[in-house]
Amino acid sequence: YSHASLAPIYLAYMGIAGVTFLEPGGRRIKIQPQPADIEQFTIQNHTLQGPVAINWSGSKGKRVMAIEIPSGVRAELWL
């Protein structure tokens, strides 16, 4: 990731938030967040179907996570 100017964006969406599209157009997605020791994180991924919002706060073992997906999107959550 170090040689691309968009690396922080790729890392945030795909690496930390873990949003992966399983079907073209974003009608089916996989969310596999990797919070590690990040105690507060908020991101909104704009798709053709609408925004996917991921938010978490708290320390490891005491974390609260909220995920919002647009209507018509099937999401798999992998923890």
mmCIF file of N, CA and C in Angstrom:
data_model
loop_
_atom_site.group_PDB
_atom_site.id
_atom_site.type_symbol
_atom_site.label_atom_id
_atom_site.label_comp_id
_atom_site.label_asym_id
_atom_site.label_seq_id
_atom_site.Cartn_x
_atom_site.Cartn_y
_atom_site.Cartn_z
ATOM 1 N N TYR A 1 0.795 -1.202 0.000
ATOM 2 C CA TYR A 1 0.000 0.000 0.000
ATOM 3 C C TYR A 1 0.846 1.280 0.000
ATOM 4 N N SER A 2 2.104 1.207 0.264
ATOM 5 C CA SER A 2 2.900 2.406 0.488
ATOM 6 C C SER A 2 3.184 3.214 -0.779
ATOM 7 N N HIS A 3 2.970 2.664 -1.962
ATOM 8 C CA HIS A 3 3.328 3.378 -3.182
ATOM 9 C C HIS A 3 2.129 3.997 -3.899
ATOM 10 N N ALA A 4 0.955 3.855 -3.338
ATOM 11 C CA ALA A 4 -0.240 4.405 -3.973
ATOM 12 C C ALA A 4 -0.761 5.582 -3.149
ATOM 13 N N SER A 5 -1.112 6.649 -3.842
ATOM 14 C CA SER A 5 -1.604 7.830 -3.125
ATOM 15 C C SER A 5 -2.966 7.563 -2.477
ATOM 16 N N LEU A 6 -3.691 6.576 -2.959
ATOM 17 C CA LEU A 6 -4.992 6.231 -2.386
ATOM 18 C C LEU A 6 -4.885 5.150 -1.307
ATOM 19 N N ALA A 7 -3.688 4.775 -0.931
ATOM 20 C CA ALA A 7 -3.484 3.700 0.043
ATOM 21 C C ALA A 7 -4.250 3.900 1.355
ATOM 22 N N PRO A 8 -4.273 5.092 1.944
ATOM 23 C CA PRO A 8 -5.033 5.251 3.190
ATOM 24 C C PRO A 8 -6.525 4.965 3.022
ATOM 25 N N ILE A 9 -7.074 5.298 1.861
ATOM 26 C CA ILE A 9 -8.486 5.041 1.601
ATOM 27 C C ILE A 9 -8.724 3.544 1.467
ATOM 28 N N TYR A 10 -7.907 2.862 0.681
ATOM 29 C CA TYR A 10 -8.035 1.410 0.555
ATOM 30 C C TYR A 10 -7.902 0.738 1.906
ATOM 31 N N LEU A 11 -6.930 1.149 2.671
ATOM 32 C CA LEU A 11 -6.696 0.550 3.980
ATOM 33 C C LEU A 11 -7.886 0.762 4.911
ATOM 34 N N ALA A 12 -8.450 1.958 4.923
ATOM 35 C CA ALA A 12 -9.589 2.249 5.806
ATOM 36 C C ALA A 12 -10.813 1.428 5.430
ATOM 37 N N TYR A 13 -11.169 1.400 4.149
ATOM 38 C CA TYR A 13 -12.384 0.714 3.717
ATOM 39 C C TYR A 13 -12.230 -0.800 3.696
ATOM 40 N N MET A 14 -11.149 -1.291 3.114
ATOM 41 C CA MET A 14 -11.003 -2.724 2.931
ATOM 42 C C MET A 14 -10.260 -3.397 4.076
ATOM 43 N N GLY A 15 -9.270 -2.728 4.634
ATOM 44 C CA GLY A 15 -8.465 -3.349 5.672
ATOM 45 C C GLY A 15 -9.036 -3.214 7.061
ATOM 46 N N ILE A 16 -9.424 -2.013 7.457
ATOM 47 C CA ILE A 16 -9.920 -1.784 8.826
ATOM 48 C C ILE A 16 -11.427 -2.030 8.902
ATOM 49 N N ALA A 17 -12.212 -1.370 8.042
ATOM 50 C CA ALA A 17 -13.669 -1.578 8.050
ATOM 51 C C ALA A 17 -14.031 -2.945 7.482
ATOM 52 N N GLY A 18 -13.236 -3.444 6.553
ATOM 53 C CA GLY A 18 -13.438 -4.779 6.009
ATOM 54 C C GLY A 18 -14.613 -4.922 5.075
ATOM 55 N N VAL A 19 -14.929 -3.892 4.308
ATOM 56 C CA VAL A 19 -16.056 -3.948 3.377
ATOM 57 C C VAL A 19 -15.585 -4.538 2.046
ATOM 58 N N THR A 20 -16.233 -5.642 1.643
ATOM 59 C CA THR A 20 -15.915 -6.310 0.383
ATOM 60 C C THR A 20 -17.208 -6.522 -0.391
ATOM 61 N N PHE A 21 -17.194 -6.246 -1.671
ATOM 62 C CA PHE A 21 -18.375 -6.444 -2.514
ATOM 63 C C PHE A 21 -18.368 -7.874 -3.041
ATOM 64 N N LEU A 22 -19.462 -8.596 -2.796
ATOM 65 C CA LEU A 22 -19.581 -9.989 -3.234
ATOM 66 C C LEU A 22 -20.331 -10.115 -4.550
ATOM 67 N N GLU A 23 -21.050 -9.067 -4.943
ATOM 68 C CA GLU A 23 -21.754 -9.034 -6.221
ATOM 69 C C GLU A 23 -21.560 -7.662 -6.853
ATOM 70 N N PRO A 24 -21.512 -7.599 -8.170
ATOM 71 C CA PRO A 24 -21.405 -6.303 -8.833
ATOM 72 C C PRO A 24 -22.558 -5.388 -8.443
ATOM 73 N N GLY A 25 -22.277 -4.123 -8.281
ATOM 74 C CA GLY A 25 -23.300 -3.153 -7.918
ATOM 75 C C GLY A 25 -23.522 -3.024 -6.421
ATOM 76 N N GLY A 26 -22.901 -3.883 -5.630
ATOM 77 C CA GLY A 26 -22.994 -3.765 -4.181
ATOM 78 C C GLY A 26 -24.280 -4.279 -3.567
ATOM 79 N N ARG A 27 -25.002 -5.156 -4.253
ATOM 80 C CA ARG A 27 -26.245 -5.700 -3.683
ATOM 81 C C ARG A 27 -25.973 -6.763 -2.623
ATOM 82 N N ARG A 28 -24.786 -7.295 -2.608
ATOM 83 C CA ARG A 28 -24.387 -8.264 -1.592
ATOM 84 C C ARG A 28 -22.960 -7.923 -1.168
ATOM 85 N N ILE A 29 -22.773 -7.722 0.149
ATOM 86 C CA ILE A 29 -21.466 -7.330 0.653
ATOM 87 C C ILE A 29 -21.077 -8.189 1.847
ATOM 88 N N LYS A 30 -19.786 -8.206 2.111
ATOM 89 C CA LYS A 30 -19.251 -8.848 3.310
ATOM 90 C C LYS A 30 -18.588 -7.757 4.135
ATOM 91 N N ILE A 31 -18.856 -7.761 5.432
ATOM 92 C CA ILE A 31 -18.227 -6.811 6.343
ATOM 93 C C ILE A 31 -17.448 -7.628 7.371
ATOM 94 N N GLN A 32 -16.132 -7.473 7.358
ATOM 95 C CA GLN A 32 -15.259 -8.189 8.278
ATOM 96 C C GLN A 32 -14.315 -7.177 8.937
ATOM 97 N N PRO A 33 -14.847 -6.436 9.928
ATOM 98 C CA PRO A 33 -14.039 -5.380 10.547
ATOM 99 C C PRO A 33 -12.827 -5.937 11.286
ATOM 100 N N GLN A 34 -11.759 -5.162 11.262
ATOM 101 C CA GLN A 34 -10.510 -5.511 11.936
ATOM 102 C C GLN A 34 -10.129 -4.378 12.895
ATOM 103 N N PRO A 35 -10.858 -4.235 14.023
ATOM 104 C CA PRO A 35 -10.644 -3.078 14.894
ATOM 105 C C PRO A 35 -9.327 -3.086 15.663
ATOM 106 N N ALA A 36 -8.760 -4.276 15.919
ATOM 107 C CA ALA A 36 -7.509 -4.375 16.681
ATOM 108 C C ALA A 36 -7.575 -3.495 17.932
ATOM 109 N N ASP A 37 -6.675 -2.542 18.066
ATOM 110 C CA ASP A 37 -6.682 -1.674 19.261
ATOM 111 C C ASP A 37 -7.211 -0.269 18.950
ATOM 112 N N ILE A 38 -7.903 -0.110 17.817
ATOM 113 C CA ILE A 38 -8.506 1.177 17.465
ATOM 114 C C ILE A 38 -9.763 1.344 18.307
ATOM 115 N N GLU A 39 -9.783 2.322 19.197
ATOM 116 C CA GLU A 39 -10.888 2.481 20.134
ATOM 117 C C GLU A 39 -12.054 3.295 19.587
ATOM 118 N N GLN A 40 -11.855 4.038 18.524
ATOM 119 C CA GLN A 40 -12.958 4.796 17.936
ATOM 120 C C GLN A 40 -12.739 4.873 16.432
ATOM 121 N N PHE A 41 -13.794 4.537 15.681
ATOM 122 C CA PHE A 41 -13.679 4.492 14.222
ATOM 123 C C PHE A 41 -15.050 4.741 13.612
ATOM 124 N N THR A 42 -15.116 5.592 12.618
ATOM 125 C CA THR A 42 -16.350 5.872 11.890
ATOM 126 C C THR A 42 -16.010 6.002 10.419
ATOM 127 N N ILE A 43 -16.784 5.320 9.582
ATOM 128 C CA ILE A 43 -16.557 5.406 8.140
ATOM 129 C C ILE A 43 -17.884 5.211 7.429
ATOM 130 N N GLN A 44 -18.007 5.829 6.264
ATOM 131 C CA GLN A 44 -19.207 5.672 5.448
ATOM 132 C C GLN A 44 -18.754 5.369 4.027
ATOM 133 N N ASN A 45 -19.142 4.193 3.533
ATOM 134 C CA ASN A 45 -18.762 3.750 2.197
ATOM 135 C C ASN A 45 -19.966 3.957 1.273
ATOM 136 N N HIS A 46 -19.842 4.860 0.325
ATOM 137 C CA HIS A 46 -20.948 5.154 -0.580
ATOM 138 C C HIS A 46 -20.955 4.146 -1.730
ATOM 139 N N THR A 47 -22.073 3.431 -1.862
ATOM 140 C CA THR A 47 -22.225 2.428 -2.906
ATOM 141 C C THR A 47 -23.351 2.849 -3.847
ATOM 142 N N LEU A 48 -23.552 2.085 -4.915
ATOM 143 C CA LEU A 48 -24.645 2.372 -5.842
ATOM 144 C C LEU A 48 -26.003 2.206 -5.164
ATOM 145 N N GLN A 49 -26.070 1.401 -4.112
ATOM 146 C CA GLN A 49 -27.318 1.147 -3.400
ATOM 147 C C GLN A 49 -27.570 2.154 -2.279
ATOM 148 N N GLY A 50 -26.539 2.899 -1.895
ATOM 149 C CA GLY A 50 -26.624 3.841 -0.786
ATOM 150 C C GLY A 50 -25.429 3.656 0.137
ATOM 151 N N PRO A 51 -25.363 4.427 1.216
ATOM 152 C CA PRO A 51 -24.195 4.370 2.095
ATOM 153 C C PRO A 51 -24.213 3.170 3.046
ATOM 154 N N VAL A 52 -23.030 2.605 3.245
ATOM 155 C CA VAL A 52 -22.792 1.589 4.269
ATOM 156 C C VAL A 52 -22.008 2.299 5.366
ATOM 157 N N ALA A 53 -22.583 2.388 6.557
ATOM 158 C CA ALA A 53 -21.945 3.112 7.664
ATOM 159 C C ALA A 53 -21.489 2.129 8.732
ATOM 160 N N ILE A 54 -20.258 2.285 9.168
ATOM 161 C CA ILE A 54 -19.687 1.442 10.217
ATOM 162 C C ILE A 54 -19.100 2.353 11.282
ATOM 163 N N ASN A 55 -19.421 2.048 12.525
ATOM 164 C CA ASN A 55 -18.969 2.875 13.643
ATOM 165 C C ASN A 55 -18.708 1.961 14.831
ATOM 166 N N TRP A 56 -17.578 2.146 15.487
ATOM 167 C CA TRP A 56 -17.359 1.442 16.746
ATOM 168 C C TRP A 56 -16.629 2.322 17.726
ATOM 169 N N SER A 57 -16.816 2.005 18.992
ATOM 170 C CA SER A 57 -16.110 2.719 20.058
ATOM 171 C C SER A 57 -15.925 1.766 21.229
ATOM 172 N N GLY A 58 -14.947 2.067 22.025
ATOM 173 C CA GLY A 58 -14.647 1.254 23.197
ATOM 174 C C GLY A 58 -13.388 0.438 23.013
ATOM 175 N N SER A 59 -12.869 -0.022 24.121
ATOM 176 C CA SER A 59 -11.639 -0.812 24.088
ATOM 177 C C SER A 59 -11.949 -2.277 23.803
ATOM 178 N N LYS A 60 -10.938 -3.017 23.460
ATOM 179 C CA LYS A 60 -11.072 -4.431 23.144
ATOM 180 C C LYS A 60 -11.764 -5.158 24.293
ATOM 181 N N GLY A 61 -12.786 -5.929 23.980
ATOM 182 C CA GLY A 61 -13.555 -6.631 24.992
ATOM 183 C C GLY A 61 -14.743 -5.847 25.515
ATOM 184 N N LYS A 62 -14.771 -4.529 25.261
ATOM 185 C CA LYS A 62 -15.866 -3.662 25.704
ATOM 186 C C LYS A 62 -16.323 -2.770 24.554
ATOM 187 N N ARG A 63 -16.219 -3.281 23.370
ATOM 188 C CA ARG A 63 -16.482 -2.487 22.171
ATOM 189 C C ARG A 63 -17.954 -2.553 21.781
ATOM 190 N N VAL A 64 -18.486 -1.432 21.310
ATOM 191 C CA VAL A 64 -19.837 -1.343 20.775
ATOM 192 C C VAL A 64 -19.712 -0.985 19.301
ATOM 193 N N MET A 65 -20.403 -1.760 18.449
ATOM 194 C CA MET A 65 -20.302 -1.544 17.016
ATOM 195 C C MET A 65 -21.701 -1.348 16.438
ATOM 196 N N ALA A 66 -21.844 -0.395 15.524
ATOM 197 C CA ALA A 66 -23.099 -0.160 14.820
ATOM 198 C C ALA A 66 -22.821 -0.185 13.328
ATOM 199 N N ILE A 67 -23.665 -0.902 12.589
ATOM 200 C CA ILE A 67 -23.514 -1.001 11.140
ATOM 201 C C ILE A 67 -24.868 -0.713 10.511
ATOM 202 N N GLU A 68 -24.880 0.171 9.538
ATOM 203 C CA GLU A 68 -26.097 0.489 8.796
ATOM 204 C C GLU A 68 -25.871 0.157 7.332
ATOM 205 N N ILE A 69 -26.821 -0.581 6.750
ATOM 206 C CA ILE A 69 -26.728 -0.910 5.328
ATOM 207 C C ILE A 69 -27.984 -0.412 4.626
ATOM 208 N N PRO A 70 -27.880 -0.100 3.340
ATOM 209 C CA PRO A 70 -29.042 0.396 2.609
ATOM 210 C C PRO A 70 -30.082 -0.703 2.383
ATOM 211 N N SER A 71 -31.299 -0.300 2.190
ATOM 212 C CA SER A 71 -32.384 -1.213 1.871
ATOM 213 C C SER A 71 -32.057 -1.952 0.578
ATOM 214 N N GLY A 72 -32.335 -3.237 0.549
ATOM 215 C CA GLY A 72 -32.086 -4.031 -0.653
ATOM 216 C C GLY A 72 -30.708 -4.640 -0.724
ATOM 217 N N VAL A 73 -29.857 -4.392 0.261
ATOM 218 C CA VAL A 73 -28.510 -4.942 0.287
ATOM 219 C C VAL A 73 -28.465 -6.090 1.302
ATOM 220 N N ARG A 74 -27.903 -7.195 0.878
ATOM 221 C CA ARG A 74 -27.685 -8.317 1.785
ATOM 222 C C ARG A 74 -26.242 -8.233 2.263
ATOM 223 N N ALA A 75 -26.067 -8.303 3.567
ATOM 224 C CA ALA A 75 -24.726 -8.174 4.139
ATOM 225 C C ALA A 75 -24.404 -9.377 5.001
ATOM 226 N N GLU A 76 -23.171 -9.854 4.899
ATOM 227 C CA GLU A 76 -22.645 -10.882 5.783
ATOM 228 C C GLU A 76 -21.703 -10.178 6.747
ATOM 229 N N LEU A 77 -21.894 -10.391 8.034
ATOM 230 C CA LEU A 77 -21.009 -9.815 9.039
ATOM 231 C C LEU A 77 -20.123 -10.918 9.581
ATOM 232 N N TRP A 78 -18.830 -10.766 9.408
ATOM 233 C CA TRP A 78 -17.845 -11.743 9.889
ATOM 234 C C TRP A 78 -17.101 -11.108 11.052
ATOM 235 N N LEU A 79 -17.233 -11.700 12.219
ATOM 236 C CA LEU A 79 -16.520 -11.205 13.392
ATOM 237 C C LEU A 79 -15.449 -12.181 13.824
#
